[in-house]
Short mmCIF file of the C-alpha atoms (twelve columns), coordinates in Angstrom:
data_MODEL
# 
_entry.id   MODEL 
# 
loop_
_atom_site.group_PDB 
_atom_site.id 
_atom_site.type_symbol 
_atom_site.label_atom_id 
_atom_site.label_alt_id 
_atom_site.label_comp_id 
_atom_site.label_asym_id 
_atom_site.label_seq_id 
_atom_site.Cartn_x 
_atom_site.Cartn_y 
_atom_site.Cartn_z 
_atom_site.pdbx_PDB_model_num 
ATOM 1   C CA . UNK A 1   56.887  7.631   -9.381  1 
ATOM 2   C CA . UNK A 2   55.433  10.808  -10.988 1 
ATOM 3   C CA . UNK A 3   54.908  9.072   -14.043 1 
ATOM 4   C CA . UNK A 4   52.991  6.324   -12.222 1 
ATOM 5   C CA . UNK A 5   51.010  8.750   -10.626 1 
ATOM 6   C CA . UNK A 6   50.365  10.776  -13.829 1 
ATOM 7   C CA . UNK A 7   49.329  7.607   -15.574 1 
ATOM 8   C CA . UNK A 8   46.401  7.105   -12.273 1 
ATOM 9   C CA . UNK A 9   45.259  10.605  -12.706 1 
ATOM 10  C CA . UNK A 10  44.730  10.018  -16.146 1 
ATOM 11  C CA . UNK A 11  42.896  6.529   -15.950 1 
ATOM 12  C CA . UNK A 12  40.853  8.195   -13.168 1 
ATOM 13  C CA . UNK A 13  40.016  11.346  -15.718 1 
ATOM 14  C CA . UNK A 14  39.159  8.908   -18.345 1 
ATOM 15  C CA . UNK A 15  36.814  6.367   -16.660 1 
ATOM 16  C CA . UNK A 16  33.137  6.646   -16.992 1 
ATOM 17  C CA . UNK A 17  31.049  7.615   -14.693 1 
ATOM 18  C CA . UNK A 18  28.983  4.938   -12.805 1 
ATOM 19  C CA . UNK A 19  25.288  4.286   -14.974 1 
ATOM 20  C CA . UNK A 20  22.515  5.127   -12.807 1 
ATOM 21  C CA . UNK A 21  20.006  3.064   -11.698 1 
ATOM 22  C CA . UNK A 22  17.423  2.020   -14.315 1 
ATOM 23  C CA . UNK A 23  13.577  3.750   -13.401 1 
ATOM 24  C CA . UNK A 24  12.881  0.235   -12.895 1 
ATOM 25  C CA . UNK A 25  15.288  -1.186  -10.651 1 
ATOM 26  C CA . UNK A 26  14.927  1.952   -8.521  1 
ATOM 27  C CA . UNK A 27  10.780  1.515   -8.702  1 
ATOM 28  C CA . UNK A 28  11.565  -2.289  -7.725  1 
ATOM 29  C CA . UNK A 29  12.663  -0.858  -4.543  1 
ATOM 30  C CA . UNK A 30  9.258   -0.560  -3.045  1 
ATOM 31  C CA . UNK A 31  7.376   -1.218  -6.133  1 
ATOM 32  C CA . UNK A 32  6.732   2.460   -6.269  1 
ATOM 33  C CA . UNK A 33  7.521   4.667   -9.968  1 
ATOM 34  C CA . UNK A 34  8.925   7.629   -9.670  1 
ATOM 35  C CA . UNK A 35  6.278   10.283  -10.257 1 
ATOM 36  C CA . UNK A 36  5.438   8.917   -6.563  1 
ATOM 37  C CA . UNK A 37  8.904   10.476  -5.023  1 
ATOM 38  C CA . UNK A 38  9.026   13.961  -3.171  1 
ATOM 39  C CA . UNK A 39  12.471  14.329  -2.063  1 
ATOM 40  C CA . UNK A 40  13.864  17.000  -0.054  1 
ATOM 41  C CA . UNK A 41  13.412  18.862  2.987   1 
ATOM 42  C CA . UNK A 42  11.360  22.148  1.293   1 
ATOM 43  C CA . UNK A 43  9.607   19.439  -1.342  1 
ATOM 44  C CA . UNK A 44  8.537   16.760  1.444   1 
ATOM 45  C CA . UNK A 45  7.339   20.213  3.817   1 
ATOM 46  C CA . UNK A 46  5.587   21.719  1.622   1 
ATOM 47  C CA . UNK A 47  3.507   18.325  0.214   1 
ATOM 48  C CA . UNK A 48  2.640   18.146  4.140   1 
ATOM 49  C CA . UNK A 49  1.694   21.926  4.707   1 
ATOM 50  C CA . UNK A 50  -0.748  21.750  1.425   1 
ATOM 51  C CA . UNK A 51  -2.558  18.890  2.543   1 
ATOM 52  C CA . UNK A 52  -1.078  16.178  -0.321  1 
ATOM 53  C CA . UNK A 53  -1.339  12.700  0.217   1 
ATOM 54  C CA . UNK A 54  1.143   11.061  1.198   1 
ATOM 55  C CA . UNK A 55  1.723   7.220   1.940   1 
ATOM 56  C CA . UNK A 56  4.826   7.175   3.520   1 
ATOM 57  C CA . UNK A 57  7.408   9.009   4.041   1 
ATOM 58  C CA . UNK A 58  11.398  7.268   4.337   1 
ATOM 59  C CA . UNK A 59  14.412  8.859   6.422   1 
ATOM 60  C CA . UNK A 60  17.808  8.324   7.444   1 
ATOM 61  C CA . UNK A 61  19.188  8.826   11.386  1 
ATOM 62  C CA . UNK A 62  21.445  10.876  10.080  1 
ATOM 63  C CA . UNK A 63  19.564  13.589  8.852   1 
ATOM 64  C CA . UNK A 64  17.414  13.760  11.907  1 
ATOM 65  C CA . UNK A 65  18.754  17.594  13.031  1 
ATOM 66  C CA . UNK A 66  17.328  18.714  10.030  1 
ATOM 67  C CA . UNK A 67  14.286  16.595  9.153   1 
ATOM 68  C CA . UNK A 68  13.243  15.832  13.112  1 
ATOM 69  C CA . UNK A 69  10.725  18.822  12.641  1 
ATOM 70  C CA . UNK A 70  9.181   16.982  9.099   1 
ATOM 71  C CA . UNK A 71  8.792   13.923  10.949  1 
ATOM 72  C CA . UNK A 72  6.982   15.063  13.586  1 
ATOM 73  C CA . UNK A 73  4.468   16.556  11.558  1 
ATOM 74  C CA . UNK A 74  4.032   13.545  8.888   1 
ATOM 75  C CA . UNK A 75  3.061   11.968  12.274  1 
ATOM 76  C CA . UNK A 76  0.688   13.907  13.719  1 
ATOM 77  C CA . UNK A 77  -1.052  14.137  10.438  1 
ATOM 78  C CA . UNK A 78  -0.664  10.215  10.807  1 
ATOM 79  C CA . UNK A 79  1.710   9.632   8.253   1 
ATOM 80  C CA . UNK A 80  3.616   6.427   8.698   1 
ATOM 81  C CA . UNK A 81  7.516   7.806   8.735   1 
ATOM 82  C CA . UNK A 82  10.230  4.554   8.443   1 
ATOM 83  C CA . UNK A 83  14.069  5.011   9.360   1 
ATOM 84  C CA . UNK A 84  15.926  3.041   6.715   1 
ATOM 85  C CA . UNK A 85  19.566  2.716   5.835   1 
ATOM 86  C CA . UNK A 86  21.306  6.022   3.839   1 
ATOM 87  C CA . UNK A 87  22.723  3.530   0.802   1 
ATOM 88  C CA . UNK A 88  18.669  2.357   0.252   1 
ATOM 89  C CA . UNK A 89  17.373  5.773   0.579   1 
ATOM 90  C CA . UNK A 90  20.078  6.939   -1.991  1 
ATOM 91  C CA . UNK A 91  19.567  4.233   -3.998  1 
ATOM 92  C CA . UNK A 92  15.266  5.610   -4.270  1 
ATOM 93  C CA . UNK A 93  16.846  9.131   -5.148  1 
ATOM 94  C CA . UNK A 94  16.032  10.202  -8.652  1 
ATOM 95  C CA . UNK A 95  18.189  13.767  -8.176  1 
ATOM 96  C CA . UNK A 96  20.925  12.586  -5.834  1 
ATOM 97  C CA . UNK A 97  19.956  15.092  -3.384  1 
ATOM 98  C CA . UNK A 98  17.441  13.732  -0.958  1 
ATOM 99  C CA . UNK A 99  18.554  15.515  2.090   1 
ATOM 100 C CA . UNK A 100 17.755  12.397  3.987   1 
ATOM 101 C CA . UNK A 101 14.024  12.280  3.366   1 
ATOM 102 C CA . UNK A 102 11.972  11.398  0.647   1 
ATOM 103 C CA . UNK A 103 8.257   11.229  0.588   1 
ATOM 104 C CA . UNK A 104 5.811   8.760   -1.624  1 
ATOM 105 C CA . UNK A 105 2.914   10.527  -2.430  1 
ATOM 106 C CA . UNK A 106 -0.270  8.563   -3.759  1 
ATOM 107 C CA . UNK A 107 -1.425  8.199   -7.171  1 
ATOM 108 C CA . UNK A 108 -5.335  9.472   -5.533  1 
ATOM 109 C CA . UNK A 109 -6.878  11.481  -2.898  1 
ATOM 110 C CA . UNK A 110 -8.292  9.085   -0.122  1 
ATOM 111 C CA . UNK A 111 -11.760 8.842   1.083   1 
ATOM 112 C CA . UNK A 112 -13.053 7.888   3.946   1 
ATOM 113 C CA . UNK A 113 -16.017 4.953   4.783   1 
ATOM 114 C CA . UNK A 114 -18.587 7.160   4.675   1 
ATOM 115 C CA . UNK A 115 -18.148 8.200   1.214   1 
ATOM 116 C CA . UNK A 116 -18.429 4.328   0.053   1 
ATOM 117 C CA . UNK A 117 -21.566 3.886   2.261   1 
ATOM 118 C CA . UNK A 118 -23.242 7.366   0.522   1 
ATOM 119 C CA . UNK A 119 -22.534 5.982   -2.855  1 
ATOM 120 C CA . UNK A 120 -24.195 2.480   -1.823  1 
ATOM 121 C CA . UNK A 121 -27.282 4.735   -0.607  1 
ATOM 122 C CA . UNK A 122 -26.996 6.808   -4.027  1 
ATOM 123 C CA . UNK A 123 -26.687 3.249   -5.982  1 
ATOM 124 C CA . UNK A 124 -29.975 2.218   -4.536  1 
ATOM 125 C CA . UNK A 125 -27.611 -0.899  -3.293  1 
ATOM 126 C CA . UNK A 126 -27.184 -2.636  -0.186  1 
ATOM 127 C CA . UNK A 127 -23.339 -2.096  0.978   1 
ATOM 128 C CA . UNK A 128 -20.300 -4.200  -0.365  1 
ATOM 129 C CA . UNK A 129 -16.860 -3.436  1.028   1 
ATOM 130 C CA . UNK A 130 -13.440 -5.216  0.749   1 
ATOM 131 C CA . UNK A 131 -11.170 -4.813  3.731   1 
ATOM 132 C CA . UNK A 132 -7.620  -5.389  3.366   1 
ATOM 133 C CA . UNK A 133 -5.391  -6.439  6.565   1 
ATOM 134 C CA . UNK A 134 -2.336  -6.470  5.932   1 
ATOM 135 C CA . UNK A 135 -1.435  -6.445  2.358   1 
ATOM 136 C CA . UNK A 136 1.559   -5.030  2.214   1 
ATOM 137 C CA . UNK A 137 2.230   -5.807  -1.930  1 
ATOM 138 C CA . UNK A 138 0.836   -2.826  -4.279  1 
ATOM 139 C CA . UNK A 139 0.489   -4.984  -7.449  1 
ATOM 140 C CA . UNK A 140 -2.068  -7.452  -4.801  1 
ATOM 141 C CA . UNK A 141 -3.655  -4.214  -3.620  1 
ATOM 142 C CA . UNK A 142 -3.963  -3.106  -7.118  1 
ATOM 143 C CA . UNK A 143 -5.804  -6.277  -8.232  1 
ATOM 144 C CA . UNK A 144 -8.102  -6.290  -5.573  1 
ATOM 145 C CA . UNK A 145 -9.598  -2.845  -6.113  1 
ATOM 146 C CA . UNK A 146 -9.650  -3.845  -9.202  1 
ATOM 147 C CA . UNK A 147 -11.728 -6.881  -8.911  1 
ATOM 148 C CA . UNK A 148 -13.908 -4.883  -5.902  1 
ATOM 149 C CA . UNK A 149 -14.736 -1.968  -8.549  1 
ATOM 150 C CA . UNK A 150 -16.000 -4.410  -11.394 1 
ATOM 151 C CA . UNK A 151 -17.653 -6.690  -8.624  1 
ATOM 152 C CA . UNK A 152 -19.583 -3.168  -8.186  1 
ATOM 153 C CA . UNK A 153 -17.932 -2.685  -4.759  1 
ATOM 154 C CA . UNK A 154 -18.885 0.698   -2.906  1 
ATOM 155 C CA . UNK A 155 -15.437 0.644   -1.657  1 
ATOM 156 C CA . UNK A 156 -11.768 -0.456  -0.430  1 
ATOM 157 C CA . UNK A 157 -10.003 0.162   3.104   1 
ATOM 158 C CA . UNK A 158 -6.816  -0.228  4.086   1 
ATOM 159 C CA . UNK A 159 -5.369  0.150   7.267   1 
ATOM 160 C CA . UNK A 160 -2.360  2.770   8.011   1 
ATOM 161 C CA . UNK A 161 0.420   0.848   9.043   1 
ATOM 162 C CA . UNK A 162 1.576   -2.735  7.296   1 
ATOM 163 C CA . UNK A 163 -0.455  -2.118  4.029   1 
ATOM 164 C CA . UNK A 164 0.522   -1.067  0.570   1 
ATOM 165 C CA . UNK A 165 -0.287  2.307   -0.274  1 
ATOM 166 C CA . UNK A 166 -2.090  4.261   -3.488  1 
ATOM 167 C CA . UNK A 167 0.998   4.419   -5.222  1 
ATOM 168 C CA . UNK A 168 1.625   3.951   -9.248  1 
ATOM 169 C CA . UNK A 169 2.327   0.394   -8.861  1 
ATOM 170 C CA . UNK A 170 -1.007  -0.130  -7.491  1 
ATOM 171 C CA . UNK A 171 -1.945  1.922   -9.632  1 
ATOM 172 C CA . UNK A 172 -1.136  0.205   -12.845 1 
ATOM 173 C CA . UNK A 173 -2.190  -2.894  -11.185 1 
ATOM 174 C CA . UNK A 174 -5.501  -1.102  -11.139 1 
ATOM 175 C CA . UNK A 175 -6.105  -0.247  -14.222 1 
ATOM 176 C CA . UNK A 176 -8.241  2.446   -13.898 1 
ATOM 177 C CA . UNK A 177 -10.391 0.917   -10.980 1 
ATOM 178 C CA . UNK A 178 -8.919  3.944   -8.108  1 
ATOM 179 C CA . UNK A 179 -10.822 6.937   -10.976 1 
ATOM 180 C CA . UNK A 180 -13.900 4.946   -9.789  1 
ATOM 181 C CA . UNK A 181 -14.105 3.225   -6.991  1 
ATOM 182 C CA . UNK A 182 -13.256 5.314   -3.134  1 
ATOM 183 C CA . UNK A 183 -10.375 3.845   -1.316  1 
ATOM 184 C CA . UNK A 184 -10.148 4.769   2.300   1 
ATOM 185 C CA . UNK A 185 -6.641  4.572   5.008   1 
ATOM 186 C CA . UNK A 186 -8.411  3.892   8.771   1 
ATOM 187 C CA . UNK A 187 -6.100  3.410   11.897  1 
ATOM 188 C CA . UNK A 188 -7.473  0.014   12.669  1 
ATOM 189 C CA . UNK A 189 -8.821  -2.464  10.729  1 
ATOM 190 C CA . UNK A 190 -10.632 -4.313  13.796  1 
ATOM 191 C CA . UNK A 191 -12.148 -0.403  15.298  1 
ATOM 192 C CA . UNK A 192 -13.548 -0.499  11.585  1 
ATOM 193 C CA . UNK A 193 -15.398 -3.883  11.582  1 
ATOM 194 C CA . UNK A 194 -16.868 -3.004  14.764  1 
ATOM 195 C CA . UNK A 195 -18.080 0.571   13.469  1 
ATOM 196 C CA . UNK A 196 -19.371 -1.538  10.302  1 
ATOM 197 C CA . UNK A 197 -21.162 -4.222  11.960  1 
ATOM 198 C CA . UNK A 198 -22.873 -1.137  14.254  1 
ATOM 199 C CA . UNK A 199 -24.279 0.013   10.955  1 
ATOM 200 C CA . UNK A 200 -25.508 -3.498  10.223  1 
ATOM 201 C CA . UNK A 201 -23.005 -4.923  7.743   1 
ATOM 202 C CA . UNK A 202 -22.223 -8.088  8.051   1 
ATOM 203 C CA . UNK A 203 -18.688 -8.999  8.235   1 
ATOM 204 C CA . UNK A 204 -16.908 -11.794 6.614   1 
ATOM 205 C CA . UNK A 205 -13.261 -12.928 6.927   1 
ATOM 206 C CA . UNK A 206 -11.941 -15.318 4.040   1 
ATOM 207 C CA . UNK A 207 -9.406  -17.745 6.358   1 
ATOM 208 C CA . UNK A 208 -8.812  -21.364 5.161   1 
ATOM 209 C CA . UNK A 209 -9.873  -22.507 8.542   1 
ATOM 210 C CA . UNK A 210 -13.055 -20.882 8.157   1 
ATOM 211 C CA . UNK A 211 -16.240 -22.243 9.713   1 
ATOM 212 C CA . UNK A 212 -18.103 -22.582 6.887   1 
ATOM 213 C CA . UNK A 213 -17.447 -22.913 3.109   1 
ATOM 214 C CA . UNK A 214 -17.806 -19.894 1.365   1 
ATOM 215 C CA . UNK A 215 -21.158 -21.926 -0.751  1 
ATOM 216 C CA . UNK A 216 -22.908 -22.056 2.179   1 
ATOM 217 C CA . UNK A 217 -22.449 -18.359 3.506   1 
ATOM 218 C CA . UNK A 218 -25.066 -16.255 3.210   1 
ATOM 219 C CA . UNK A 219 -24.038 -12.894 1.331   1 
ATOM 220 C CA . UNK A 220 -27.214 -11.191 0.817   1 
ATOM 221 C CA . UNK A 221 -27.649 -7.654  2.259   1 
ATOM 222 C CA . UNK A 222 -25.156 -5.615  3.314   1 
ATOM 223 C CA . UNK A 223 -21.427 -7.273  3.434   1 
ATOM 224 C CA . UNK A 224 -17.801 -6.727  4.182   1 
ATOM 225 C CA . UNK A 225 -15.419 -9.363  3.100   1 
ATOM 226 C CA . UNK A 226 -11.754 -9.079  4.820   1 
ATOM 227 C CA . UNK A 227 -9.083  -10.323 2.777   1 
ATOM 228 C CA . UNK A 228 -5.416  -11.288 5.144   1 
ATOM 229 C CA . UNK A 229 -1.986  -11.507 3.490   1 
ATOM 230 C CA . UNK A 230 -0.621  -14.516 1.887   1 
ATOM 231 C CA . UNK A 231 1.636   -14.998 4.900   1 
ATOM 232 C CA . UNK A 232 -0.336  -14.660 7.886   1 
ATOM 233 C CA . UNK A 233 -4.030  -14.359 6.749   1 
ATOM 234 C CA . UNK A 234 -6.547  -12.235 8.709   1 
ATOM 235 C CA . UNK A 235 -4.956  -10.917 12.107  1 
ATOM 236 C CA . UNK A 236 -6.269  -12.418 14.674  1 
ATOM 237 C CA . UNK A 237 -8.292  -9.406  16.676  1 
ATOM 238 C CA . UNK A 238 -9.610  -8.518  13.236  1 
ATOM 239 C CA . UNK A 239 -10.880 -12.667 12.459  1 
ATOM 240 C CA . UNK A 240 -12.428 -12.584 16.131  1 
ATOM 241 C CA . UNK A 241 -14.124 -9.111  15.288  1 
ATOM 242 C CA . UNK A 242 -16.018 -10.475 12.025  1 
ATOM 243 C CA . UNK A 243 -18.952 -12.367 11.808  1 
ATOM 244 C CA . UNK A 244 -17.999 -15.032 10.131  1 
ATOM 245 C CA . UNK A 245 -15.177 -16.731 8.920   1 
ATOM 246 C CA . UNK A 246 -15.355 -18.092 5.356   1 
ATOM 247 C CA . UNK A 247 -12.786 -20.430 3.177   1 
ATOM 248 C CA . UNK A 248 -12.733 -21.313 -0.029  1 
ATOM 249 C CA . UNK A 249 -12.411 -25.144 -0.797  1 
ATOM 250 C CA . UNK A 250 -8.755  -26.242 -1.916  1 
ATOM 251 C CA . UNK A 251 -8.226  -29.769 -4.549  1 
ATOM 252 C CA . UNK A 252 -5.013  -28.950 -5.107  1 
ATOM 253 C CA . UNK A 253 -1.716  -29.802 -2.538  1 
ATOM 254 C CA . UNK A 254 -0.935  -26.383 -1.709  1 
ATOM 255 C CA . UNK A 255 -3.316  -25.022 0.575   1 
ATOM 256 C CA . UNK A 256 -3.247  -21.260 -0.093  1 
ATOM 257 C CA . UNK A 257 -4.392  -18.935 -2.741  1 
ATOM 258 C CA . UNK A 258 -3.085  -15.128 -3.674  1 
ATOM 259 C CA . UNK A 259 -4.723  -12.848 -1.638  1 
ATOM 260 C CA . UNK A 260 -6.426  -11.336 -4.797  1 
ATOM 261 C CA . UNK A 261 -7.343  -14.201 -6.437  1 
ATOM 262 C CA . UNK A 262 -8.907  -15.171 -3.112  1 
ATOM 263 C CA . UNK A 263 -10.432 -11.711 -2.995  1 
ATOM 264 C CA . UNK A 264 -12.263 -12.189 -6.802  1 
ATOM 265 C CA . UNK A 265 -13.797 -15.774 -6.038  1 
ATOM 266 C CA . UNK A 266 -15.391 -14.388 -2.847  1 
ATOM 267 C CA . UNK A 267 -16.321 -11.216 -4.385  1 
ATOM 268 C CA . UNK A 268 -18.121 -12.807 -7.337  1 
ATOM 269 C CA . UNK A 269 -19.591 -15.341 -4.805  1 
ATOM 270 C CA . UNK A 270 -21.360 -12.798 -3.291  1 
ATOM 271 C CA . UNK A 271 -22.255 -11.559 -6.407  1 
ATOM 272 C CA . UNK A 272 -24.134 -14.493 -6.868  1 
# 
């Protein structure tokens, strides 16, 4: 029996420790690197006391007792703060020692829709804007700020809750577009169109069931184009806010297009 034992011990001494996670597969997560992670009670405090930005911010129940005072701030500064499962948020750790919270900070400062309006006034340029409801992928988000900064965009907004955030996927997917073109986080994308259209933008919502094609909207002067999610297009509220509703014609036998592909043929439409 001891010998049994002894012979355990020793195959437990002598195994190797568990590899961990690759960057990527952790990053693959929520398509976030991990330059983006704050973890830790002091860390994710004090990124929230200085004024960083954060996108999110990612908890487990458990840790509540300790962390309930973090997530009440993160809110009331209007951070979006998700309960997921332990073994996920462990599995995002890059020390092992999250303390049940772990914060995604983004790869630039925010601005706000004012800033993008001031540099279409600087520009000499009537306004362009892209809004983006709902897209919650940061490689899509990525590619549309892209495409909005060498469309000559003034500027990108996002909406708080069910979007992608600034982080280093988006990034990448970027490619340099976020050093140059202002990307602003608004509670509601619908409040926004109507604040828009009261500055006399006109607002247009790409939706295959559009009322018109987008070659015979009219895209001179000032002009927002809202750009939905693959899945569920422009939200409803937000489609009956616009002013119109534009769709781009489809040959093929599938009848939808990525939402930043979609976002570059309108873009450079209006353009035109």
């Amino acid at each position: 029996m001891r010998e049994e034992t002894k012979k355990r011990n020793d195959s437990y001494k002598n195994r190797k420790p568990r590899a961990p996670q690759k960057n990527a597969q952790r990053a693959a997560l929520l398509g976030e690197e991990d330059e983006n992670l704050i973890e830790g009670r002091n860390a994710v405090g004090e990124a929230l006391r200085s004024g960083r930005e954060i996108d999110k911010i990612y908890f487990h129940a458990g840790a509540l007792g300790s962390i309930g005072n973090l997530i009440a701030l993160a809110r009331k500064q209007g951070v979006t703060a998700q309960e997921i499962d332990k073994r996920k948020l462990d599995a995002m750790s890059m020390t092992g020692s999250h303390q049940g919270i772990i914060a995604m900070a983004a790869a630039v400062a925010y601005r706000s829709v004012e800033d993008m309006l001031a540099l279409a006034k600087q520009r000499g340029e009537a306004p362009l804007l892209v809004l983006c409801d709902g897209i919650t992928d940061p490689h899509n988000l990525g590619a549309i700020i892209r495409t909005a900064e060498i469309a000559g965009a003034h500027g990108v907004i996002i909406p708080r809750r069910r979007s992608a955030g600034l982080n280093a996927a988006c990034a990448k997917a970027a490619a340099g577009a976020l050093e140059h073109l202002p990307v602003a986080k608004v509670a509601n994308i619908a409040s926004t169109v109507q604040e828009l259209k009261k500055q006399g933008i006109f607002i247009y919502a790409a939706d295959m069931d559009g009322d018109k094609s987008l070659y015979d909207a009219d895209f001179a002067g000032a002009t927002a184009l809202v750009i939905g999610s693959e899945g569920e297009g422009v939200g409803r509220i937000v489609k009956k806010a616009c002013d119109f509703v534009a769709s781009i014609p489809m040959k093929g036998d599938i009848d939808s297009l990525n939402a930043s592909v979609a976002a570059g043929i309108l873009a450079y439409e209006i353009v035109r």
